[in-house]
Coordinates of C-alpha atoms in Angstrom, one line a residue:
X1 CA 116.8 121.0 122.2
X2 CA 118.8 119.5 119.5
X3 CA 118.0 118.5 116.3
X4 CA 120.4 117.5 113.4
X5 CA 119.5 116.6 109.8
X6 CA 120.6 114.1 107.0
X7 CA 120.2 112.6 104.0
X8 CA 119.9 115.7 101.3
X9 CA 121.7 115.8 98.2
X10 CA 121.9 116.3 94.8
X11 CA 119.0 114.4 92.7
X12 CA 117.3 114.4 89.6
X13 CA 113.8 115.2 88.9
X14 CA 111.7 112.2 89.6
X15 CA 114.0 110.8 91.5
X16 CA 113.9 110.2 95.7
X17 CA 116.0 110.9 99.0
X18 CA 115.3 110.3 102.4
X19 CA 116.0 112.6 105.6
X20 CA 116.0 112.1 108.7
X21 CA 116.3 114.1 112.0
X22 CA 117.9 112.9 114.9
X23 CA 116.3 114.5 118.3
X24 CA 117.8 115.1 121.5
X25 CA 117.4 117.0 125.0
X26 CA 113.7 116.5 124.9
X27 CA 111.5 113.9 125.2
X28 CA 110.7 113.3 121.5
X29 CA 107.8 111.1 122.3
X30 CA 105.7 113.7 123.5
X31 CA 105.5 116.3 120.9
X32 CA 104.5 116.5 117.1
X33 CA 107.5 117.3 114.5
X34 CA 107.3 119.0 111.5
X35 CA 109.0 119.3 108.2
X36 CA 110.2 122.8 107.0
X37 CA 111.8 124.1 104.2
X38 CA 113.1 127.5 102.8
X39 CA 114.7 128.5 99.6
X40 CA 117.2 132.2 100.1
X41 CA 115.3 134.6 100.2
X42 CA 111.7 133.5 100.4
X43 CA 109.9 132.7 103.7
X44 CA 109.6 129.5 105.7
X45 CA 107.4 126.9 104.1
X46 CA 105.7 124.3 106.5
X47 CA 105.9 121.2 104.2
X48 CA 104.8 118.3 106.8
X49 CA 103.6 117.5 110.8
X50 CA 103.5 114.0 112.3
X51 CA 101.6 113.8 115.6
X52 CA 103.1 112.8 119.0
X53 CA 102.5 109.2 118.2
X54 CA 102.6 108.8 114.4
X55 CA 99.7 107.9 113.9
X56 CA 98.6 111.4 112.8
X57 CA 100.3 112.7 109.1
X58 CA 99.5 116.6 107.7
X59 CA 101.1 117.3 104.3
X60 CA 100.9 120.8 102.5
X61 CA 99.4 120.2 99.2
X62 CA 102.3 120.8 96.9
X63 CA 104.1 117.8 98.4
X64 CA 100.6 115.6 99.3
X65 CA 101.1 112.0 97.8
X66 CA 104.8 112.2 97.1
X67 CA 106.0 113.1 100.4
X68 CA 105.7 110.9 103.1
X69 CA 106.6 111.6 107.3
X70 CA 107.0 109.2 109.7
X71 CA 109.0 108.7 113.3
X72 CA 110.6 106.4 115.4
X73 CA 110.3 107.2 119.2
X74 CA 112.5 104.9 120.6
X75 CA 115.4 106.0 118.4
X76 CA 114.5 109.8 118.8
X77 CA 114.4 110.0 115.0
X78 CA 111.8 111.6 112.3
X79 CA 111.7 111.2 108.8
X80 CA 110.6 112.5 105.4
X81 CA 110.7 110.0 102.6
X82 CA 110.4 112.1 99.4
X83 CA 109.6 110.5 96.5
X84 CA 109.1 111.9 92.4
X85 CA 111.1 114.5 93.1
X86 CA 110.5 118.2 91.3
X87 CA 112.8 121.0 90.7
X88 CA 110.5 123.1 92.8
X89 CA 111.3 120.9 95.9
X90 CA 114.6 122.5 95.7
X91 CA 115.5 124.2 99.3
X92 CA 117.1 123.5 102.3
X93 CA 114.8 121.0 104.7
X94 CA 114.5 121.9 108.4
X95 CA 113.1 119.7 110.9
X96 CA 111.0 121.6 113.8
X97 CA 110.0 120.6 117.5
X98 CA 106.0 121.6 117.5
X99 CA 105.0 123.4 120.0
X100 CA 101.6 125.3 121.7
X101 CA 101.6 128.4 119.3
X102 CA 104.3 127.5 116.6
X103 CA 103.1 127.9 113.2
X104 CA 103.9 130.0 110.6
X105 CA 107.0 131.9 110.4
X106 CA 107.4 130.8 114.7
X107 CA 109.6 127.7 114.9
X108 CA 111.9 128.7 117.6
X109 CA 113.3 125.3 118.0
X110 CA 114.2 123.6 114.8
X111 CA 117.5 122.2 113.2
X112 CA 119.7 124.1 110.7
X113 CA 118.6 121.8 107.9
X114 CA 120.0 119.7 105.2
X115 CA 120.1 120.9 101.6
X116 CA 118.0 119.4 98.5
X117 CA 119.0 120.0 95.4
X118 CA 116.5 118.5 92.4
X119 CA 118.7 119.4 88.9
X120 CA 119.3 117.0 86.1

């Protein structure tokens, strides 16, 4: 299992970025992804899931109705579109392969993330 993120940066408050997570050695189509994200020193938050097919979204309710997740199976890719951006969203974002019993702190397969930085 591989998973590589992209697309953090440095943005002001209220402002938006868009990740993305590119998927390989597994078939992508057949499992839910979620969005992760840890600051140093705190524990990992589960921040989004998207079902096998997308047609399924989950959002933790700090980021409900500013975040949005999304996937494209046939390019092996799953996104977060972030939008109205706060300084508490700062942290590094992890995208993680779901999985019969992950939740939690257990993600065992996931990426090593892409940092987000919200400053002005």
């Amino acid at each position: 299992v591989q998973l590589v993120e992209s697309g953090g940066g440095l943005v002001q408050p209220g402002g938006s970025l868009r990740l993305s997570c590119v998927a390989s050695g597994f078939p992508f189509s057949g499992y839910s992804m979620h969005w992760l994200r840890q600051v140093p020193g705190k524990e990992l938050e589960w921040v989004s899931k998207i079902n096998s097919a997308g047609t399924n979204t989950y959002y933790a309710d700090s980021v409900k109705g500013r975040f949005t997740i999304s996937r494209d199976n046939a390019k092996n890719t799953l996104y977060l579109q972030m939008n109205s951006l706060k300084t508490e969203d700062t942290a590094m974002y992890i995208c993680a392969k779901g999985g019969s019993g992950y939740g939690g702190q257990f993600y065992p397969e996931k990426g090593q993330g892409t940092q987000v930085t919200v400053s002005s």
